[in-house]
Short mmCIF file of N, CA, C and O in Angstrom, two decimals:
data_model
loop_
_atom_site.label_atom_id
_atom_site.label_comp_id
_atom_site.label_asym_id
_atom_site.label_seq_id
_atom_site.Cartn_x
_atom_site.Cartn_y
_atom_site.Cartn_z
N MET A 1 -54.24 13.99 -35.48
CA MET A 1 -52.82 14.18 -35.43
C MET A 1 -52.48 15.38 -34.57
O MET A 1 -53.23 16.35 -34.52
N SER A 2 -51.34 15.30 -33.96
CA SER A 2 -50.92 16.42 -33.13
C SER A 2 -50.06 17.36 -33.96
O SER A 2 -49.41 16.97 -34.92
N SER A 3 -50.04 18.57 -33.53
CA SER A 3 -49.26 19.57 -34.25
C SER A 3 -47.78 19.37 -33.93
O SER A 3 -47.42 18.74 -32.94
N PRO A 4 -46.91 19.93 -34.78
CA PRO A 4 -45.48 19.80 -34.52
C PRO A 4 -45.07 20.35 -33.17
O PRO A 4 -44.19 19.80 -32.51
N SER A 5 -45.70 21.42 -32.72
CA SER A 5 -45.32 21.98 -31.42
C SER A 5 -45.72 21.05 -30.29
O SER A 5 -45.01 20.93 -29.29
N GLU A 6 -46.87 20.36 -30.43
CA GLU A 6 -47.28 19.40 -29.40
C GLU A 6 -46.32 18.21 -29.37
O GLU A 6 -45.94 17.73 -28.30
N SER A 7 -45.90 17.74 -30.53
CA SER A 7 -44.95 16.64 -30.60
C SER A 7 -43.62 17.05 -29.98
O SER A 7 -42.98 16.27 -29.27
N PHE A 8 -43.23 18.27 -30.27
CA PHE A 8 -41.98 18.78 -29.69
C PHE A 8 -42.09 18.86 -28.17
O PHE A 8 -41.17 18.48 -27.45
N GLU A 9 -43.21 19.34 -27.67
CA GLU A 9 -43.40 19.46 -26.21
C GLU A 9 -43.38 18.09 -25.54
O GLU A 9 -42.82 17.91 -24.46
N LYS A 10 -44.01 17.09 -26.20
CA LYS A 10 -44.00 15.73 -25.65
C LYS A 10 -42.57 15.18 -25.62
O LYS A 10 -42.14 14.59 -24.64
N ALA A 11 -41.85 15.38 -26.72
CA ALA A 11 -40.47 14.90 -26.79
C ALA A 11 -39.61 15.61 -25.76
O ALA A 11 -38.76 15.00 -25.10
N GLU A 12 -39.86 16.91 -25.59
CA GLU A 12 -39.10 17.68 -24.60
C GLU A 12 -39.40 17.17 -23.20
O GLU A 12 -38.51 17.01 -22.36
N GLY A 13 -40.66 16.87 -22.92
CA GLY A 13 -41.04 16.34 -21.61
C GLY A 13 -40.39 14.99 -21.34
O GLY A 13 -39.88 14.74 -20.24
N ARG A 14 -40.38 14.10 -22.35
CA ARG A 14 -39.73 12.79 -22.20
C ARG A 14 -38.23 12.97 -21.97
O ARG A 14 -37.62 12.30 -21.14
N LEU A 15 -37.65 13.89 -22.73
CA LEU A 15 -36.22 14.15 -22.60
C LEU A 15 -35.90 14.67 -21.20
O LEU A 15 -34.92 14.23 -20.57
N LYS A 16 -36.71 15.57 -20.67
CA LYS A 16 -36.48 16.10 -19.31
C LYS A 16 -36.59 14.99 -18.28
O LYS A 16 -35.80 14.92 -17.34
N ARG A 17 -37.60 14.11 -18.44
CA ARG A 17 -37.74 13.00 -17.50
C ARG A 17 -36.54 12.07 -17.58
O ARG A 17 -36.03 11.62 -16.56
N ASP A 18 -36.09 11.80 -18.80
CA ASP A 18 -34.93 10.92 -18.98
C ASP A 18 -33.68 11.53 -18.36
O ASP A 18 -32.87 10.84 -17.74
N VAL A 19 -33.51 12.84 -18.51
CA VAL A 19 -32.34 13.52 -17.94
C VAL A 19 -32.40 13.46 -16.42
O VAL A 19 -31.39 13.19 -15.76
N ARG A 20 -33.56 13.69 -15.83
CA ARG A 20 -33.70 13.61 -14.37
C ARG A 20 -33.39 12.20 -13.87
O ARG A 20 -32.70 12.02 -12.86
N GLN A 21 -33.90 11.20 -14.58
CA GLN A 21 -33.62 9.80 -14.20
C GLN A 21 -32.13 9.51 -14.32
O GLN A 21 -31.54 8.87 -13.46
N LEU A 22 -31.54 10.01 -15.39
CA LEU A 22 -30.10 9.81 -15.59
C LEU A 22 -29.31 10.48 -14.47
O LEU A 22 -28.35 9.90 -13.96
N GLU A 23 -29.71 11.66 -14.05
CA GLU A 23 -29.04 12.34 -12.93
C GLU A 23 -29.14 11.52 -11.66
O GLU A 23 -28.17 11.38 -10.91
N ARG A 24 -30.33 10.95 -11.40
CA ARG A 24 -30.50 10.11 -10.20
C ARG A 24 -29.62 8.86 -10.30
O ARG A 24 -28.99 8.45 -9.33
N ASP A 25 -29.57 8.25 -11.48
CA ASP A 25 -28.76 7.05 -11.67
C ASP A 25 -27.28 7.35 -11.48
O ASP A 25 -26.55 6.57 -10.85
N VAL A 26 -26.82 8.48 -12.02
CA VAL A 26 -25.42 8.86 -11.88
C VAL A 26 -25.09 9.12 -10.42
O VAL A 26 -24.04 8.69 -9.91
N ALA A 27 -25.98 9.81 -9.70
CA ALA A 27 -25.75 10.09 -8.28
C ALA A 27 -25.67 8.78 -7.49
O ALA A 27 -24.79 8.61 -6.63
N ALA A 28 -26.57 7.85 -7.77
CA ALA A 28 -26.56 6.57 -7.06
C ALA A 28 -25.28 5.79 -7.40
O ALA A 28 -24.66 5.20 -6.50
N SER A 29 -24.87 5.82 -8.65
CA SER A 29 -23.65 5.12 -9.05
C SER A 29 -22.44 5.73 -8.36
O SER A 29 -21.54 5.03 -7.91
N ARG A 30 -22.41 7.07 -8.27
CA ARG A 30 -21.28 7.74 -7.62
C ARG A 30 -21.22 7.35 -6.16
O ARG A 30 -20.13 7.08 -5.62
N GLU A 31 -22.36 7.28 -5.49
CA GLU A 31 -22.37 6.87 -4.08
C GLU A 31 -21.86 5.44 -3.92
O GLU A 31 -21.10 5.15 -3.00
N ASP A 32 -22.28 4.56 -4.84
CA ASP A 32 -21.80 3.17 -4.78
C ASP A 32 -20.29 3.10 -4.97
O ASP A 32 -19.60 2.38 -4.26
N VAL A 33 -19.79 3.85 -5.94
CA VAL A 33 -18.35 3.85 -6.21
C VAL A 33 -17.60 4.39 -4.99
O VAL A 33 -16.59 3.83 -4.57
N GLU A 34 -18.08 5.49 -4.42
CA GLU A 34 -17.42 6.07 -3.25
C GLU A 34 -17.41 5.08 -2.09
O GLU A 34 -16.39 4.90 -1.42
N GLU A 35 -18.52 4.42 -1.86
CA GLU A 35 -18.61 3.46 -0.75
C GLU A 35 -17.70 2.27 -1.00
O GLU A 35 -16.95 1.85 -0.12
N ASN A 36 -17.73 1.73 -2.22
CA ASN A 36 -16.89 0.57 -2.54
C ASN A 36 -15.42 0.94 -2.50
O ASN A 36 -14.58 0.15 -2.05
N THR A 37 -15.07 2.13 -2.97
CA THR A 37 -13.68 2.57 -2.95
C THR A 37 -13.19 2.71 -1.52
O THR A 37 -12.10 2.28 -1.17
N SER A 38 -14.02 3.29 -0.67
CA SER A 38 -13.65 3.46 0.74
C SER A 38 -13.44 2.10 1.40
O SER A 38 -12.46 1.90 2.13
N GLU A 39 -14.33 1.16 1.14
CA GLU A 39 -14.19 -0.18 1.72
C GLU A 39 -12.93 -0.86 1.20
O GLU A 39 -12.21 -1.50 1.96
N TYR A 40 -12.65 -0.71 -0.09
CA TYR A 40 -11.45 -1.32 -0.70
C TYR A 40 -10.19 -0.74 -0.07
O TYR A 40 -9.27 -1.47 0.27
N ILE A 41 -10.16 0.58 0.09
CA ILE A 41 -8.98 1.23 0.67
C ILE A 41 -8.80 0.78 2.12
O ILE A 41 -7.68 0.45 2.53
N THR A 42 -9.87 0.72 2.87
CA THR A 42 -9.79 0.28 4.27
C THR A 42 -9.28 -1.15 4.35
O THR A 42 -8.39 -1.46 5.14
N ARG A 43 -9.81 -2.01 3.50
CA ARG A 43 -9.38 -3.41 3.48
C ARG A 43 -7.91 -3.52 3.08
O ARG A 43 -7.15 -4.28 3.68
N SER A 44 -7.50 -2.73 2.10
CA SER A 44 -6.10 -2.77 1.65
C SER A 44 -5.16 -2.29 2.75
O SER A 44 -4.08 -2.86 2.94
N ILE A 45 -5.55 -1.26 3.48
CA ILE A 45 -4.72 -0.75 4.57
C ILE A 45 -4.59 -1.80 5.66
O ILE A 45 -3.50 -2.02 6.20
N GLU A 46 -5.69 -2.46 5.99
CA GLU A 46 -5.65 -3.50 7.02
C GLU A 46 -4.72 -4.65 6.59
O GLU A 46 -3.93 -5.15 7.40
N GLU A 47 -4.80 -5.05 5.32
CA GLU A 47 -3.93 -6.12 4.83
C GLU A 47 -2.47 -5.68 4.86
O GLU A 47 -1.58 -6.47 5.20
N LEU A 48 -2.22 -4.43 4.51
CA LEU A 48 -0.86 -3.90 4.54
C LEU A 48 -0.32 -3.87 5.97
O LEU A 48 0.83 -4.24 6.20
N GLU A 49 -1.15 -3.46 6.92
CA GLU A 49 -0.73 -3.44 8.32
C GLU A 49 -0.38 -4.85 8.79
O GLU A 49 0.61 -5.05 9.51
N GLU A 50 -1.17 -5.83 8.39
CA GLU A 50 -0.89 -7.22 8.78
C GLU A 50 0.43 -7.69 8.16
O GLU A 50 1.24 -8.35 8.84
N SER A 51 0.66 -7.34 6.91
CA SER A 51 1.90 -7.74 6.24
C SER A 51 3.11 -7.10 6.90
O SER A 51 4.14 -7.75 7.09
N VAL A 52 2.99 -5.84 7.25
CA VAL A 52 4.10 -5.14 7.91
C VAL A 52 4.37 -5.77 9.28
O VAL A 52 5.53 -5.97 9.65
N ALA A 53 3.32 -6.11 10.01
CA ALA A 53 3.50 -6.75 11.32
C ALA A 53 4.20 -8.10 11.17
O ALA A 53 5.11 -8.42 11.95
N GLU A 54 3.80 -8.88 10.16
CA GLU A 54 4.45 -10.18 9.93
C GLU A 54 5.91 -9.98 9.55
O GLU A 54 6.78 -10.72 10.02
N LEU A 55 6.17 -9.02 8.69
CA LEU A 55 7.55 -8.74 8.27
C LEU A 55 8.39 -8.31 9.47
O LEU A 55 9.53 -8.74 9.62
N TYR A 56 7.84 -7.44 10.32
CA TYR A 56 8.55 -7.00 11.52
C TYR A 56 8.90 -8.19 12.41
O TYR A 56 10.02 -8.30 12.91
N ASP A 57 7.93 -9.09 12.59
CA ASP A 57 8.18 -10.28 13.41
C ASP A 57 9.28 -11.15 12.81
O ASP A 57 10.16 -11.65 13.53
N MET A 58 9.25 -11.32 11.48
CA MET A 58 10.29 -12.12 10.83
C MET A 58 11.66 -11.47 10.99
O MET A 58 12.65 -12.16 11.29
N ILE A 59 11.74 -10.16 10.83
CA ILE A 59 13.01 -9.46 10.97
C ILE A 59 13.51 -9.55 12.41
O ILE A 59 14.70 -9.77 12.65
N ALA A 60 12.61 -9.39 13.36
CA ALA A 60 12.99 -9.47 14.77
C ALA A 60 13.53 -10.87 15.10
O ALA A 60 14.56 -11.00 15.78
N ASP A 61 12.86 -11.91 14.61
CA ASP A 61 13.33 -13.28 14.86
C ASP A 61 14.69 -13.53 14.21
O ASP A 61 15.59 -14.10 14.84
N THR A 62 14.84 -13.09 12.97
CA THR A 62 16.11 -13.29 12.27
C THR A 62 17.23 -12.52 12.96
O THR A 62 18.35 -13.04 13.11
N SER A 63 16.95 -11.31 13.39
CA SER A 63 17.96 -10.50 14.09
C SER A 63 18.37 -11.17 15.39
O SER A 63 19.56 -11.23 15.72
N ALA A 64 17.40 -11.67 16.14
CA ALA A 64 17.71 -12.33 17.41
C ALA A 64 18.58 -13.56 17.17
O ALA A 64 19.57 -13.78 17.89
N ARG A 65 18.26 -14.35 16.15
CA ARG A 65 19.07 -15.53 15.85
C ARG A 65 20.47 -15.14 15.41
O ARG A 65 21.45 -15.78 15.78
N SER A 66 20.58 -14.07 14.63
CA SER A 66 21.90 -13.61 14.17
C SER A 66 22.75 -13.15 15.34
O SER A 66 23.95 -13.45 15.40
N ILE A 67 22.16 -12.42 16.26
CA ILE A 67 22.89 -11.95 17.44
C ILE A 67 23.37 -13.14 18.28
O ILE A 67 24.53 -13.18 18.72
N GLU A 68 22.49 -14.12 18.45
CA GLU A 68 22.88 -15.31 19.21
C GLU A 68 24.04 -16.04 18.52
O GLU A 68 24.98 -16.49 19.18
N LEU A 69 23.98 -16.13 17.19
CA LEU A 69 25.04 -16.80 16.45
C LEU A 69 26.37 -16.06 16.58
O LEU A 69 27.42 -16.67 16.81
N VAL A 70 26.33 -14.74 16.49
CA VAL A 70 27.56 -13.95 16.64
C VAL A 70 28.11 -14.09 18.05
O VAL A 70 29.32 -14.28 18.24
N GLU A 71 27.24 -14.02 19.05
CA GLU A 71 27.70 -14.17 20.43
C GLU A 71 28.34 -15.54 20.63
O GLU A 71 29.39 -15.66 21.28
N HIS A 72 27.72 -16.56 20.09
CA HIS A 72 28.26 -17.92 20.22
C HIS A 72 29.62 -18.02 19.53
O HIS A 72 30.57 -18.61 20.09
N THR A 73 29.72 -17.46 18.34
CA THR A 73 30.98 -17.50 17.60
C THR A 73 32.08 -16.76 18.35
O THR A 73 33.22 -17.24 18.43
N VAL A 74 31.78 -15.60 18.91
CA VAL A 74 32.78 -14.83 19.67
C VAL A 74 33.21 -15.61 20.90
O VAL A 74 34.41 -15.63 21.24
N GLN A 75 32.28 -16.27 21.58
CA GLN A 75 32.64 -17.05 22.76
C GLN A 75 33.48 -18.27 22.39
O GLN A 75 34.40 -18.64 23.12
N GLU A 76 33.18 -18.89 21.27
CA GLU A 76 33.91 -20.08 20.84
C GLU A 76 35.32 -19.74 20.34
O GLU A 76 36.26 -20.48 20.59
N ARG A 77 35.45 -18.63 19.63
CA ARG A 77 36.74 -18.25 19.02
C ARG A 77 37.00 -16.77 19.24
O ARG A 77 36.88 -15.95 18.33
N PRO A 78 37.36 -16.39 20.44
CA PRO A 78 37.53 -14.96 20.73
C PRO A 78 38.66 -14.31 19.93
O PRO A 78 38.52 -13.17 19.46
N TRP A 79 39.79 -14.99 19.76
CA TRP A 79 40.92 -14.38 19.03
C TRP A 79 40.61 -14.22 17.56
O TRP A 79 40.94 -13.20 16.93
N THR A 80 39.93 -15.19 16.99
CA THR A 80 39.52 -15.09 15.58
C THR A 80 38.55 -13.93 15.39
O THR A 80 38.63 -13.18 14.42
N SER A 81 37.68 -13.75 16.36
CA SER A 81 36.72 -12.66 16.29
C SER A 81 37.40 -11.31 16.38
O SER A 81 37.05 -10.37 15.65
N VAL A 82 38.40 -11.20 17.28
CA VAL A 82 39.14 -9.94 17.42
C VAL A 82 39.87 -9.63 16.12
O VAL A 82 39.85 -8.49 15.62
N LEU A 83 40.53 -10.63 15.54
CA LEU A 83 41.26 -10.42 14.29
C LEU A 83 40.31 -10.06 13.14
O LEU A 83 40.62 -9.20 12.31
N ALA A 84 39.16 -10.70 13.09
CA ALA A 84 38.18 -10.40 12.04
C ALA A 84 37.67 -8.97 12.18
O ALA A 84 37.53 -8.24 11.19
N ALA A 85 37.40 -8.54 13.41
CA ALA A 85 36.93 -7.18 13.64
C ALA A 85 38.01 -6.17 13.28
O ALA A 85 37.74 -5.13 12.67
N PHE A 86 39.26 -6.49 13.64
CA PHE A 86 40.37 -5.60 13.30
C PHE A 86 40.53 -5.50 11.78
O PHE A 86 40.68 -4.41 11.22
N GLY A 87 40.45 -6.62 11.09
CA GLY A 87 40.56 -6.63 9.63
C GLY A 87 39.43 -5.85 8.97
O GLY A 87 39.65 -5.10 8.02
N ALA A 88 38.22 -6.03 9.47
CA ALA A 88 37.08 -5.30 8.91
C ALA A 88 37.25 -3.81 9.13
O ALA A 88 36.97 -2.99 8.24
N GLY A 89 37.75 -3.42 10.31
CA GLY A 89 37.99 -2.01 10.59
C GLY A 89 39.04 -1.42 9.67
O GLY A 89 38.90 -0.29 9.18
N CYS A 90 40.13 -2.17 9.44
CA CYS A 90 41.18 -1.71 8.52
C CYS A 90 40.63 -1.55 7.11
O CYS A 90 40.91 -0.56 6.42
N LEU A 91 39.82 -2.49 6.67
CA LEU A 91 39.24 -2.44 5.32
C LEU A 91 38.32 -1.23 5.17
O LEU A 91 38.40 -0.50 4.18
N VAL A 92 37.48 -0.99 6.14
CA VAL A 92 36.59 0.17 6.10
C VAL A 92 37.39 1.47 6.10
O VAL A 92 37.09 2.41 5.35
N THR A 93 38.45 1.51 6.90
CA THR A 93 39.30 2.72 6.94
C THR A 93 39.94 2.96 5.59
O THR A 93 39.97 4.09 5.09
N LEU A 94 40.49 1.91 4.98
CA LEU A 94 41.10 2.04 3.65
C LEU A 94 40.09 2.54 2.61
O LEU A 94 40.39 3.45 1.84
N LEU A 95 38.92 1.96 2.61
CA LEU A 95 37.91 2.38 1.64
C LEU A 95 37.44 3.81 1.88
O LEU A 95 37.23 4.56 0.95
N ALA A 96 37.32 4.19 3.15
CA ALA A 96 36.85 5.54 3.47
C ALA A 96 37.89 6.60 3.12
O ALA A 96 37.56 7.69 2.66
N THR A 97 39.18 6.30 3.34
CA THR A 97 40.22 7.30 3.07
C THR A 97 40.54 7.39 1.58
O THR A 97 40.99 8.43 1.12
N ARG A 98 40.31 6.36 0.82
CA ARG A 98 40.55 6.41 -0.63
C ARG A 98 39.58 7.31 -1.36
O ARG A 98 39.93 7.94 -2.34
N ARG A 99 38.38 7.40 -0.92
CA ARG A 99 37.34 8.14 -1.63
C ARG A 99 37.44 9.64 -1.38
O ARG A 99 36.83 10.42 -2.05
N ARG A 100 38.16 10.04 -0.40
CA ARG A 100 38.28 11.47 -0.09
C ARG A 100 39.23 12.05 -1.01
O ARG A 100 39.62 12.60 -1.74
#
C-alpha cells in the first residue's frame, strides 16, 4: 500500500495534468468560437450589403416610374396639375402657420 502522501502526490499529479488538458481544450474552443464568429459576421455583412443593394435598386426603379407618371400626368392635364400644386402649397402654408 502507498502512504497517504504518495496517494496525495499521485492525485495532485493527475489533477495538474487534467488542468493543463482543460486549459488546452478551452484555448482550442476559444479559437474555434473566434473563427466561427468572424466568419458569421463576415457572412452577415455580405448578406446585408446584398439586401441594401437590392433595396436601392427597387427604390431607384420605383422612383423612376413615379417621376415618369408625374411627368405624364402634368403633360396630359397641365391646368389640373397647376391647381393641385397651388392647393398643396396653400395647405402646407396653412399647416405651417398654425403651429407657430
